Coordinates of C-alpha atoms in Angstrom, one line a residue:
M1 CA 59.1 13.3 28.8
N2 CA 54.8 13.9 28.5
L3 CA 54.2 10.8 26.3
R4 CA 51.3 10.0 28.2
E5 CA 51.6 6.4 28.8
G6 CA 50.6 6.0 31.9
R7 CA 50.2 2.4 33.6
S8 CA 47.3 0.3 32.4
G9 CA 46.7 -3.8 32.8
G10 CA 46.2 -6.6 30.6
K11 CA 42.1 -6.4 30.3
E12 CA 42.5 -2.5 29.0
A13 CA 45.2 -3.3 26.7
A14 CA 42.7 -6.5 25.2
T15 CA 39.4 -4.1 25.1
A16 CA 41.1 -1.2 23.5
T17 CA 43.1 -4.0 20.8
T18 CA 39.7 -5.5 20.2
M19 CA 37.7 -2.1 19.7
A20 CA 40.6 -1.3 16.8
L21 CA 40.3 -4.7 14.8
L22 CA 36.6 -4.9 15.6
A23 CA 36.9 -1.0 13.8
C24 CA 39.1 -2.0 11.6
A25 CA 37.8 -5.1 10.4
L26 CA 33.8 -4.1 10.3
F27 CA 33.8 -0.2 8.6
P28 CA 33.6 -0.5 5.8
M29 CA 32.4 -4.2 5.7
E30 CA 34.7 -5.9 3.2
G31 CA 35.1 -10.0 3.0
L32 CA 33.8 -12.8 3.5
Y33 CA 33.8 -15.3 6.5
P34 CA 36.8 -17.2 5.5
V35 CA 38.7 -14.6 4.7
T36 CA 38.6 -13.2 8.2
L37 CA 39.7 -17.0 9.4
L38 CA 42.5 -17.0 6.8
A39 CA 43.8 -13.2 7.6
G40 CA 43.1 -13.7 11.2
L41 CA 45.3 -16.6 11.6
L42 CA 48.2 -15.4 9.3
S43 CA 48.0 -11.6 11.9
W44 CA 48.2 -13.9 15.0
L45 CA 51.6 -15.8 13.6
L46 CA 53.4 -12.6 12.7
F47 CA 52.1 -10.9 16.0
E48 CA 53.2 -14.3 17.9
G49 CA 56.9 -14.1 16.0
L50 CA 57.3 -9.9 15.8
A51 CA 57.0 -10.2 20.0
A52 CA 59.2 -13.1 20.0
L53 CA 61.8 -11.3 18.3
L54 CA 61.5 -7.9 20.5
S55 CA 61.8 -10.4 23.6
H56 CA 65.1 -11.6 22.4
C57 CA 66.5 -8.4 20.9
T58 CA 65.8 -4.5 21.5
L59 CA 65.3 -3.3 18.1
K60 CA 66.1 0.8 17.2
P61 CA 62.8 3.3 17.5
I62 CA 63.8 4.4 13.4
L63 CA 62.2 1.0 13.0
G64 CA 59.3 2.1 14.3
L65 CA 58.8 4.4 11.7
F66 CA 58.0 1.8 9.3
L67 CA 55.1 0.9 11.0
V68 CA 53.6 4.5 10.7
P69 CA 51.6 4.4 7.5
L70 CA 50.5 1.1 9.0
L71 CA 48.9 2.3 11.6
L72 CA 47.7 5.2 9.8
Y73 CA 46.1 3.1 6.5
A74 CA 44.5 1.0 9.2
A75 CA 42.9 4.2 11.4
A76 CA 41.9 5.7 7.6
L77 CA 39.7 3.1 6.5
P78 CA 37.4 3.0 9.6
L79 CA 37.4 6.9 9.8
Y80 CA 36.5 7.2 5.9
A81 CA 34.0 4.1 6.3
T82 CA 32.5 5.9 9.2
A83 CA 32.2 9.3 8.0
A84 CA 30.7 8.3 4.2
D85 CA 27.9 6.2 6.0
Q86 CA 26.8 9.1 8.1
A87 CA 27.2 11.5 5.5
A88 CA 25.1 9.3 2.7
V89 CA 22.8 7.8 4.4
V90 CA 22.0 8.8 8.5
Y91 CA 23.1 12.3 8.1
P92 CA 22.3 13.2 4.6
D93 CA 21.0 16.8 5.0
A94 CA 24.3 18.0 7.3
N95 CA 27.3 19.5 5.7
A96 CA 31.0 18.0 6.6
A97 CA 31.8 20.7 9.0
A98 CA 29.0 19.9 11.1
L99 CA 29.9 16.7 10.9
L100 CA 33.8 17.2 11.7
C101 CA 32.5 19.4 14.5
F102 CA 31.1 16.1 16.2
F103 CA 34.2 13.3 15.2
I104 CA 37.5 15.5 15.7
P105 CA 37.4 16.8 19.2
C106 CA 35.9 13.1 19.8
L107 CA 39.4 11.5 18.2
L108 CA 41.7 14.8 19.5
V109 CA 40.5 14.6 23.0
P110 CA 41.1 10.7 24.1
V111 CA 44.6 11.2 21.9
L112 CA 45.8 14.2 23.2
L113 CA 44.8 12.7 27.1
G114 CA 47.0 9.8 26.6
L115 CA 47.0 6.3 26.0
E116 CA 45.5 5.0 29.8
T117 CA 42.6 7.2 29.1
I118 CA 42.0 5.2 25.3
L119 CA 42.1 1.9 27.1
R120 CA 39.9 2.4 30.3
A121 CA 37.4 4.7 27.6
A122 CA 37.8 0.9 25.3
R123 CA 37.1 -0.7 28.8
L124 CA 33.9 1.2 29.7
F125 CA 32.4 0.9 26.1
L126 CA 33.9 -2.9 25.0
W127 CA 30.4 -4.3 25.7
P128 CA 28.3 -1.9 25.0
G129 CA 29.9 -2.1 21.6
V130 CA 29.9 -5.6 20.9
V131 CA 26.0 -6.0 21.9
S132 CA 25.2 -3.6 19.4
L133 CA 27.4 -5.2 16.6
L134 CA 25.5 -8.6 17.6
L135 CA 21.9 -7.2 18.1
I136 CA 22.0 -7.0 13.8
L137 CA 21.8 -10.9 13.8
L138 CA 19.0 -10.4 15.7
C139 CA 17.3 -7.6 13.6
A140 CA 18.1 -9.1 10.8
A141 CA 16.7 -12.7 11.1
P142 CA 13.9 -12.5 9.0
Q143 CA 15.6 -11.5 6.6
F144 CA 18.2 -14.5 6.4
Q145 CA 18.2 -16.5 3.6
T146 CA 21.1 -19.8 3.4
Y147 CA 21.0 -20.0 0.0
R148 CA 22.5 -16.3 -0.4
L149 CA 25.9 -18.0 1.7
F150 CA 26.6 -19.9 -1.7
P151 CA 29.1 -20.5 -3.6
I152 CA 31.1 -20.0 -0.4
L153 CA 34.7 -19.3 -2.5
S154 CA 33.2 -17.2 -5.6
G155 CA 36.5 -16.6 -7.0
G156 CA 38.0 -19.4 -6.1
L157 CA 41.4 -20.0 -4.4
P158 CA 43.1 -16.8 -6.0
E159 CA 40.6 -14.9 -5.4
L160 CA 40.4 -15.8 -1.4
L161 CA 44.5 -15.3 -1.0
K162 CA 43.5 -11.8 -3.3
Q163 CA 41.2 -10.7 -0.8
T164 CA 43.3 -12.4 2.4
G165 CA 46.4 -9.8 1.1
R166 CA 43.8 -6.8 1.1
A167 CA 42.5 -8.0 4.7
L168 CA 45.7 -8.8 6.6
P169 CA 46.9 -5.0 7.2
R170 CA 43.4 -4.3 9.0
F171 CA 43.8 -7.1 11.3
L172 CA 47.6 -6.9 11.5
A173 CA 48.1 -3.0 12.4
P174 CA 46.0 -3.3 15.8
L175 CA 48.2 -5.7 17.1
L176 CA 51.0 -3.8 16.2
A177 CA 49.8 -0.9 17.7
L178 CA 49.4 -3.0 20.7
L179 CA 53.2 -4.0 20.7
S180 CA 54.3 -0.1 20.1
V181 CA 52.4 0.6 23.7
R182 CA 53.5 -2.1 25.4
R183 CA 55.5 -0.3 28.5
G184 CA 52.2 1.3 29.2
I185 CA 50.6 -2.1 29.9
H186 CA 53.7 -3.4 32.2
G187 CA 55.6 -5.4 29.4
L188 CA 55.5 -7.4 26.4
A189 CA 54.4 -10.7 27.9
H190 CA 51.6 -8.6 29.2
A191 CA 50.6 -7.4 25.9
R192 CA 51.2 -10.9 23.8
R193 CA 48.8 -12.0 26.2
S194 CA 46.4 -9.2 25.1
G195 CA 46.8 -9.7 22.0
R196 CA 45.8 -13.3 22.6
R197 CA 42.6 -11.7 24.4
A198 CA 41.4 -9.3 22.0
L199 CA 42.1 -11.8 18.8
A200 CA 40.2 -14.6 20.6
L201 CA 37.0 -12.0 21.3
S202 CA 36.9 -10.2 18.6
L203 CA 37.2 -12.9 15.6
P204 CA 34.0 -14.8 17.1
V205 CA 32.1 -11.0 16.9
I206 CA 33.8 -10.6 13.4
L207 CA 32.5 -13.3 12.1
S208 CA 29.4 -13.0 13.7
V209 CA 28.6 -10.2 11.8
Q210 CA 29.8 -10.9 8.7
F211 CA 27.5 -14.6 8.4
G212 CA 24.1 -12.2 9.7
T213 CA 25.2 -9.6 6.7
A214 CA 25.6 -12.4 3.8
L215 CA 22.5 -13.9 5.1
S216 CA 20.6 -10.8 4.7
A217 CA 21.6 -9.4 1.7
S218 CA 23.7 -11.0 -1.6
R219 CA 27.3 -10.2 -2.6
G220 CA 26.8 -8.0 -4.6
S221 CA 23.8 -5.8 -2.8
L222 CA 26.6 -5.5 -0.3
S223 CA 29.8 -4.5 -2.6
Q224 CA 27.6 -1.6 -4.1
M225 CA 25.9 -0.3 -0.6
N226 CA 26.8 2.8 1.7
A227 CA 26.6 1.6 5.0
P228 CA 25.5 -1.8 4.7
L229 CA 25.3 -2.9 8.7
Y230 CA 22.7 0.5 8.7
Q231 CA 20.9 -0.1 5.7
I232 CA 19.9 -3.9 6.5
I233 CA 19.0 -3.1 10.1
E234 CA 17.0 -0.2 8.7
A235 CA 15.5 -2.4 5.9
A236 CA 14.5 -4.7 8.7
Q237 CA 13.1 -2.1 10.8
A238 CA 11.2 -0.2 8.4
N239 CA 7.9 -2.0 8.5
Q240 CA 8.3 -2.6 12.3
Q241 CA 6.4 -0.3 14.8
G242 CA 8.3 0.6 18.0
I243 CA 11.5 1.5 18.9
R244 CA 14.3 2.1 16.1
L245 CA 17.3 0.4 17.1
D246 CA 18.5 1.3 14.3
R247 CA 19.3 4.9 15.4
L248 CA 20.2 3.4 18.8
L249 CA 22.8 0.8 17.8
I250 CA 24.6 3.7 15.3
F251 CA 25.5 5.3 18.4
F252 CA 27.7 2.9 19.9
W253 CA 28.9 1.6 16.4
V254 CA 30.5 5.4 15.9
I255 CA 32.0 4.8 19.7
V256 CA 33.8 1.9 18.3
A257 CA 35.4 3.4 15.5
V258 CA 36.1 6.5 17.2
L259 CA 38.1 4.5 20.2
G260 CA 39.8 1.9 17.9
V261 CA 41.1 4.6 15.2
A262 CA 42.1 6.9 18.3
F263 CA 44.2 3.9 19.8
L264 CA 46.3 3.9 16.2
L265 CA 46.8 6.9 16.4
Y266 CA 48.3 7.7 20.1
A267 CA 50.6 4.3 18.5
A268 CA 51.4 6.3 15.4
A269 CA 52.6 9.4 17.2
L270 CA 54.2 7.7 20.2
L271 CA 56.0 5.7 17.3
I272 CA 57.3 8.7 16.0
C273 CA 57.8 10.6 19.2
R274 CA 60.4 7.6 20.3
C275 CA 62.7 7.7 16.8
F276 CA 62.9 12.0 16.8
A277 CA 63.3 11.5 20.4
V278 CA 60.1 14.4 21.0
R279 CA 59.5 14.8 24.5
D280 CA 55.8 16.2 23.7
I281 CA 53.1 14.0 22.2
R282 CA 50.6 16.0 22.0
P283 CA 51.9 18.4 19.0
V284 CA 52.4 14.8 16.6
G285 CA 48.8 13.6 17.9
A286 CA 46.9 16.5 17.2
L287 CA 48.6 16.5 14.0
L288 CA 47.6 13.0 13.1
V289 CA 44.5 13.8 13.8
G290 CA 44.7 16.7 11.7
L291 CA 45.5 14.3 8.7
A292 CA 42.7 12.3 9.6
A293 CA 40.1 15.3 9.5
M294 CA 41.5 16.1 5.7
L295 CA 40.5 12.6 5.5
F296 CA 37.6 12.7 6.7
L297 CA 36.4 16.1 4.7
T298 CA 37.0 13.9 1.4
A299 CA 34.1 11.5 2.5
C300 CA 31.7 14.2 3.0
L301 CA 29.6 16.2 0.7
P302 CA 28.0 20.0 0.9
A303 CA 24.9 20.4 1.9
Q304 CA 22.2 22.5 1.9
P305 CA 20.0 23.2 5.0
P306 CA 17.2 21.3 4.9
E307 CA 14.6 23.9 4.4
R308 CA 16.0 23.7 0.8
Y309 CA 15.6 20.8 0.1
L310 CA 12.4 19.1 -1.6
Y311 CA 12.8 15.4 -0.2
V312 CA 11.4 12.5 -3.2
Q313 CA 9.0 10.5 -1.4
H314 CA 8.4 8.0 -4.6
I315 CA 9.4 7.8 -8.3
G316 CA 7.8 6.6 -11.0
V317 CA 10.0 5.8 -14.4
E318 CA 7.8 4.8 -17.4
R319 CA 8.9 5.6 -21.6
G320 CA 9.2 9.0 -23.0
E321 CA 8.1 10.7 -26.0
S322 CA 11.0 12.5 -26.9
L323 CA 13.7 11.2 -24.5
P324 CA 14.2 7.3 -23.3
Y325 CA 11.9 8.0 -20.1
R326 CA 10.0 10.1 -18.2
V327 CA 10.2 10.4 -14.9
T328 CA 7.7 11.1 -12.0
L329 CA 8.5 12.5 -8.2
L330 CA 5.9 13.0 -5.9
A331 CA 7.9 15.0 -3.1
N332 CA 7.8 17.4 -0.3
Q333 CA 9.1 20.1 1.3
A334 CA 10.4 19.0 5.3
K335 CA 10.4 22.7 6.6
P336 CA 8.4 25.6 4.9
E337 CA 9.6 29.0 4.3
E338 CA 9.6 31.8 7.4
G339 CA 6.1 33.0 7.5
E340 CA 4.5 30.1 5.2
E341 CA 1.7 27.9 7.1
S342 CA 3.3 24.8 8.8
T343 CA 1.6 22.5 6.5
P344 CA 4.2 20.4 4.4
T345 CA 3.7 21.5 0.4
Q346 CA 3.2 18.2 -1.7
E347 CA 4.1 18.6 -5.8
I348 CA 4.2 16.1 -8.5
L349 CA 7.1 16.9 -10.6
S350 CA 8.0 15.5 -14.1
A351 CA 10.5 15.7 -16.9
E352 CA 11.7 13.5 -19.6
A353 CA 15.9 12.7 -19.6
H354 CA 18.5 10.2 -20.2
S355 CA 18.6 9.0 -16.4
L356 CA 17.3 9.4 -13.2
P357 CA 20.4 11.8 -12.3
E358 CA 19.7 14.1 -14.9
A359 CA 16.1 14.3 -14.4
A360 CA 16.6 15.8 -11.4
T361 CA 19.2 18.2 -12.7
M362 CA 16.7 19.6 -14.8
L363 CA 13.9 19.8 -12.2
E364 CA 16.2 21.8 -10.2
A365 CA 17.1 24.2 -12.5
E366 CA 13.4 25.5 -12.4
L367 CA 13.4 24.8 -8.7
P368 CA 14.2 27.3 -5.7
Y369 CA 15.2 23.8 -4.1
Q370 CA 17.4 21.1 -4.0
L371 CA 16.0 17.7 -4.6
N372 CA 16.8 15.3 -2.2
F373 CA 16.3 11.4 -2.7
S374 CA 17.9 9.9 0.5
R375 CA 13.9 9.4 1.8
A376 CA 12.6 8.1 -1.0
S377 CA 11.0 4.9 -0.7
L378 CA 8.9 3.6 -3.5
L379 CA 9.7 3.1 -7.4
V380 CA 7.1 2.4 -9.5
L381 CA 8.0 1.2 -13.0
S382 CA 5.6 0.9 -16.2
S383 CA 4.9 -2.6 -17.6
E384 CA 6.7 -1.5 -20.5
L385 CA 9.8 -0.6 -19.2
A386 CA 9.7 -3.3 -16.6
K387 CA 9.5 -5.8 -19.8
S388 CA 12.7 -4.6 -21.0
G389 CA 15.0 -4.9 -18.2
E390 CA 16.6 -1.5 -18.3
I391 CA 15.4 -0.5 -14.9
M392 CA 18.8 -2.2 -13.5
E393 CA 21.1 0.3 -15.5
L394 CA 19.2 3.0 -14.5
M395 CA 19.6 2.2 -10.8
D396 CA 23.0 1.6 -10.8
I397 CA 23.6 5.0 -12.0
S398 CA 21.6 6.4 -9.9
L399 CA 22.2 4.9 -6.4
D400 CA 25.2 6.4 -5.6
K401 CA 24.6 9.5 -7.6
L402 CA 21.0 10.2 -5.9
R403 CA 21.7 8.3 -3.2
L404 CA 19.1 6.3 -3.7
S405 CA 18.5 3.2 -0.6
P406 CA 18.9 -0.1 -2.3
Y407 CA 16.3 -1.3 -0.4
I408 CA 13.8 0.9 -1.7
N409 CA 10.5 -0.4 -2.3
M410 CA 9.2 -1.5 -6.0
A411 CA 6.1 -1.2 -7.6
V412 CA 4.9 -2.1 -11.9
A413 CA 2.0 0.4 -12.9
E414 CA -0.3 -0.7 -15.7
Q415 CA -1.6 2.5 -15.3
E416 CA -0.5 6.3 -15.6
I417 CA 2.2 6.2 -13.4
E418 CA 1.3 10.2 -12.6
D419 CA -2.0 9.2 -10.7
L420 CA -1.0 6.4 -9.0
L421 CA 2.5 7.4 -7.0
A422 CA 0.6 9.0 -3.8
S423 CA -1.0 5.4 -2.3
P424 CA 0.2 2.2 -3.5
K425 CA 2.5 0.0 -0.9
S426 CA 4.8 -2.8 -1.8
F427 CA 7.3 -4.7 -0.2
I428 CA 9.8 -6.2 -2.2
G429 CA 12.9 -4.2 -2.6
F430 CA 15.7 -2.8 -5.8
A431 CA 18.4 -4.8 -3.7
Q432 CA 16.0 -7.8 -4.1
L433 CA 15.9 -7.5 -7.7
R434 CA 19.5 -7.3 -7.9
E435 CA 20.2 -10.4 -6.1
S436 CA 18.1 -12.1 -8.4
R437 CA 19.5 -11.1 -11.6
E438 CA 22.6 -11.6 -9.9
S439 CA 22.4 -14.8 -8.7
R440 CA 19.7 -16.4 -10.9
A441 CA 19.2 -18.8 -8.0
L442 CA 15.3 -17.5 -7.6
D443 CA 13.0 -15.0 -9.5
L444 CA 10.5 -12.1 -8.1
L445 CA 6.9 -11.2 -7.7
I446 CA 6.4 -7.5 -7.8
P447 CA 3.2 -6.6 -6.8
L448 CA 1.1 -3.9 -9.1
T449 CA 0.2 -0.7 -7.8
T450 CA -3.7 -2.0 -8.7
D451 CA -3.5 -4.7 -5.8
T452 CA -4.7 -7.2 -8.4
G453 CA -1.9 -9.3 -8.4
S454 CA 1.7 -9.4 -9.4
A455 CA 4.6 -8.8 -12.1
V456 CA 6.8 -11.8 -12.9
F457 CA 10.0 -11.2 -13.2
S458 CA 12.7 -13.5 -14.9
G459 CA 16.3 -11.8 -13.9
A460 CA 15.3 -7.9 -14.4
N461 CA 12.7 -8.4 -16.7
M462 CA 9.0 -8.6 -16.7
V463 CA 7.8 -11.4 -18.3
G464 CA 3.7 -11.7 -17.6
T465 CA 1.4 -11.2 -15.0
L466 CA -0.2 -13.4 -12.1
S467 CA -3.6 -12.2 -10.7
Q468 CA -3.7 -12.0 -7.0
E469 CA -5.7 -15.7 -6.5
D470 CA -2.5 -17.2 -8.5
T471 CA 0.1 -15.1 -6.1
L472 CA -1.2 -16.6 -2.9
P473 CA 0.1 -20.2 -4.3
V474 CA 3.8 -18.7 -4.7
Q475 CA 3.3 -17.0 -1.1
I476 CA 2.4 -20.0 0.8
G477 CA 5.3 -21.8 -1.6
I478 CA 7.9 -19.5 -0.4
G479 CA 7.2 -19.0 3.1
T480 CA 6.2 -15.4 2.8
F481 CA 2.6 -16.0 3.5
Q482 CA 1.8 -15.6 7.2
N483 CA -2.3 -15.7 7.1
G484 CA -5.5 -15.4 5.2
R485 CA -8.2 -16.4 3.5
L486 CA -8.9 -18.4 0.8
Q487 CA -11.9 -19.5 -1.2
I488 CA -11.8 -23.6 -1.8
P489 CA -14.5 -25.7 -3.9
I490 CA -16.0 -27.6 -1.5
E491 CA -19.7 -29.7 -2.4
N492 CA -19.6 -27.5 -5.4
E493 CA -19.8 -24.6 -3.9
K494 CA -16.6 -22.3 -2.4
V495 CA -16.1 -22.5 1.4
S496 CA -14.0 -19.4 2.9
V497 CA -10.6 -21.2 4.6
T498 CA -8.8 -19.2 7.1
L499 CA -5.1 -20.3 7.0
R500 CA -2.3 -19.6 8.8
R501 CA 1.7 -20.6 8.5
M502 CA 3.2 -23.6 10.4
G503 CA 7.0 -23.1 9.9
A504 CA 8.7 -22.5 6.6
P505 CA 9.1 -24.6 3.2
K506 CA 11.0 -27.7 3.2
V507 CA 12.4 -28.2 -0.3
T508 CA 14.5 -31.0 -2.0
L509 CA 16.2 -31.1 -4.9
E510 CA 18.1 -34.0 -6.7
G511 CA 19.0 -34.0 -10.5
D512 CA 15.9 -33.0 -12.2
S513 CA 12.9 -33.8 -9.6
A514 CA 12.4 -31.5 -6.7
S515 CA 9.4 -31.7 -3.9
L516 CA 8.1 -28.9 -2.1
F517 CA 6.3 -29.5 1.5
V518 CA 4.0 -27.0 3.4
R519 CA 2.5 -27.1 6.7
L520 CA -0.5 -25.4 7.4
E521 CA -2.9 -24.2 10.1
A522 CA -6.8 -24.0 8.6
D523 CA -9.9 -23.2 10.1
A524 CA -13.1 -24.2 7.6
E525 CA -15.9 -21.0 7.9
K526 CA -18.7 -23.4 7.5
P527 CA -19.5 -25.9 10.7
S528 CA -22.3 -28.2 8.6
L529 CA -19.2 -29.6 7.1
K530 CA -17.7 -31.0 10.4
E531 CA -20.6 -33.0 10.1
T532 CA -20.5 -33.9 6.5
Y533 CA -16.9 -34.5 6.9
T534 CA -14.5 -36.0 9.0
K535 CA -11.6 -34.1 10.3
K536 CA -9.2 -36.0 8.4
E537 CA -11.4 -35.8 5.0
L538 CA -11.6 -31.9 5.3
E539 CA -7.7 -31.8 6.0
R540 CA -7.1 -34.0 2.8
I541 CA -9.5 -31.8 0.7
I542 CA -8.1 -28.2 1.2
G543 CA -4.5 -30.2 1.4
T544 CA -4.6 -31.5 -2.2
H545 CA -6.6 -28.3 -3.3
L546 CA -3.7 -26.1 -2.5
A547 CA -1.2 -28.5 -3.9
T548 CA -3.1 -28.6 -7.0
E549 CA -3.0 -24.8 -7.8
M550 CA 1.0 -24.3 -6.3
A551 CA 1.1 -27.0 -9.5
R552 CA -0.6 -25.0 -12.0
V553 CA 0.8 -21.7 -11.1
F554 CA 4.4 -23.3 -11.3
T555 CA 3.4 -24.6 -14.9
V556 CA 2.5 -21.3 -15.7
T557 CA 5.7 -19.7 -14.4
Q558 CA 8.0 -22.1 -15.5
A559 CA 7.1 -21.8 -19.3
M560 CA 7.9 -18.4 -18.4
D561 CA 11.3 -19.1 -17.1
A562 CA 10.5 -17.5 -14.0
D563 CA 11.7 -19.9 -10.4
V564 CA 9.3 -17.7 -8.5
F565 CA 8.8 -20.5 -6.0
G566 CA 12.8 -20.5 -5.8
F567 CA 14.1 -24.2 -6.4
G568 CA 17.4 -22.6 -7.5
K569 CA 17.9 -22.0 -4.0
A570 CA 18.1 -25.6 -3.2
A571 CA 20.4 -26.0 -6.5
I572 CA 23.1 -23.3 -5.5
R573 CA 23.7 -24.9 -2.0
Q574 CA 25.1 -27.8 -3.6
C575 CA 28.0 -25.6 -5.1
G576 CA 31.0 -24.6 -3.2
F577 CA 32.8 -22.7 -5.9
M578 CA 31.1 -20.0 -8.5
R579 CA 32.5 -22.4 -11.5
E580 CA 30.5 -25.1 -10.1
W581 CA 27.3 -23.0 -10.4
D582 CA 28.5 -21.8 -13.6
S583 CA 28.7 -24.6 -15.2
K584 CA 25.4 -26.6 -13.1
A585 CA 23.1 -24.6 -16.2
W586 CA 20.6 -24.1 -13.9
R587 CA 18.0 -22.2 -15.9
A588 CA 18.3 -25.4 -18.6
T589 CA 17.8 -27.3 -15.9
F590 CA 14.6 -25.7 -14.3
Q591 CA 13.2 -25.9 -17.7
R592 CA 12.5 -30.0 -17.8
L593 CA 12.3 -29.7 -13.1
N594 CA 9.6 -31.9 -12.6
V595 CA 7.9 -30.9 -8.9
S596 CA 5.9 -32.6 -7.0
F597 CA 3.4 -30.6 -4.3
A598 CA 2.2 -31.6 -0.7
V599 CA 0.5 -29.5 1.9
E600 CA -0.3 -31.0 5.2
I601 CA -3.0 -29.5 6.7
H602 CA -4.0 -29.0 10.4
L603 CA -7.3 -28.4 11.4

């Protein structure tokens, strides 16, 4: 018999099972931490029950065939998710064959070499893989918002049970694979101990990663996002200098997925060999890897060579004259054609259409290139379109078809879009606008391209504008302000004061009353004031002025029905179920909300 089981210890078996659990639970990213807890508990109980049954009786090999479809299903999910993620957001220029040439040998080699090779490789790469997953918490920490955790059970108990039923096979399959290979790890007793160790290690990691992603993005954004782990870290590091960890970490994530899938495929092949008395596992293993390759191909789309692309950098959308939308694109070619100069060519393209994908199709018909939107970094809306709220429907159609990032930055233009595409800066992503529309727990200020202020949004609709002076009090109140300079009237003249944030703002909410407390460090840039006023008096003057300004801006935005200070985040934390949040009627409460502002200044 050439089943290539070998002999390995319990630690190696535990690491391989942990790899498979991580791969099945995190690729794709589905379910919430309550679902993980319940599915993990149920899978442990079923694992212990089956192990106890095996210790008292010997099951016929043919019964193992019933486990093969479950193992293949569990192996297909992370493989398909990894392939789709790679093709969608990591290597959008590569075709399916190129990705296949990388993945399939990585699966084929460990499956053909056998169980001992898989287990020892899993032990070697387990801790780098675990650390790479936990680094998500560190990289995405600046984006964490606790209100995104609520309501904890959005669909109530029926939805929790439904999601647990979907997640249970993915948690159970690695444990059943472990029992299937028990002969290669010195028997059933070692397999039971290894399964317990695997659950004890993998569940905290899975819960931590799910908790971190839940703090980083809303549930609606996660459910519609390709490669959420990758895109969350990519968005967190987009404006940072130094090493791009998103490029580094994905290397280890792929290793986790490949070794986890290889372990499941080997276990499935071993069950087939025992059932039909096949003496050599390698042909069966190669067949199962071939089936996995077919699944892989369904996740990848053919692509053009990079030199045949025009890469879209900025997108502008406004009302059209004959069709609903006029779409303007700023694009450049990554690689010049042979014989041309090395300077990338930049083009501004424009077309009227019913949607962004239709506009892209119309423009491609007139170009010798294919438009690639995977690197688009800015979406500019006309103020008229922003006020209509149509951007949500427009983007929902475009995200998947054009492979746009949900974190694409947004800005609102009050001038001609074509003249502004090359220069504006924005730090509000579309994912935040979608989150605001879905939760209705906060509203956004989206920068104007003229750098003169912000567009005020209520949900997905623009309802007004704030000047740059009025935007600053909101930034201070919501904690996005880091440091800056402000003109404050003292002694009938405006004095320049440098401000720096000290900690996060604190919001309390009780009924129709709320309070917002902010602590700032300040430096008055007029030495003579220190001779006229004491330190306490200056702190009181500056703090009172800022609190008054925040109250004034709140009154203005409250009249627009725009909760730009985010008091709804405190309200949603009081709700455990979605029906509680729906019955709370927060928007009606917000209209009559009385807010007191307090600013503590430290000179």
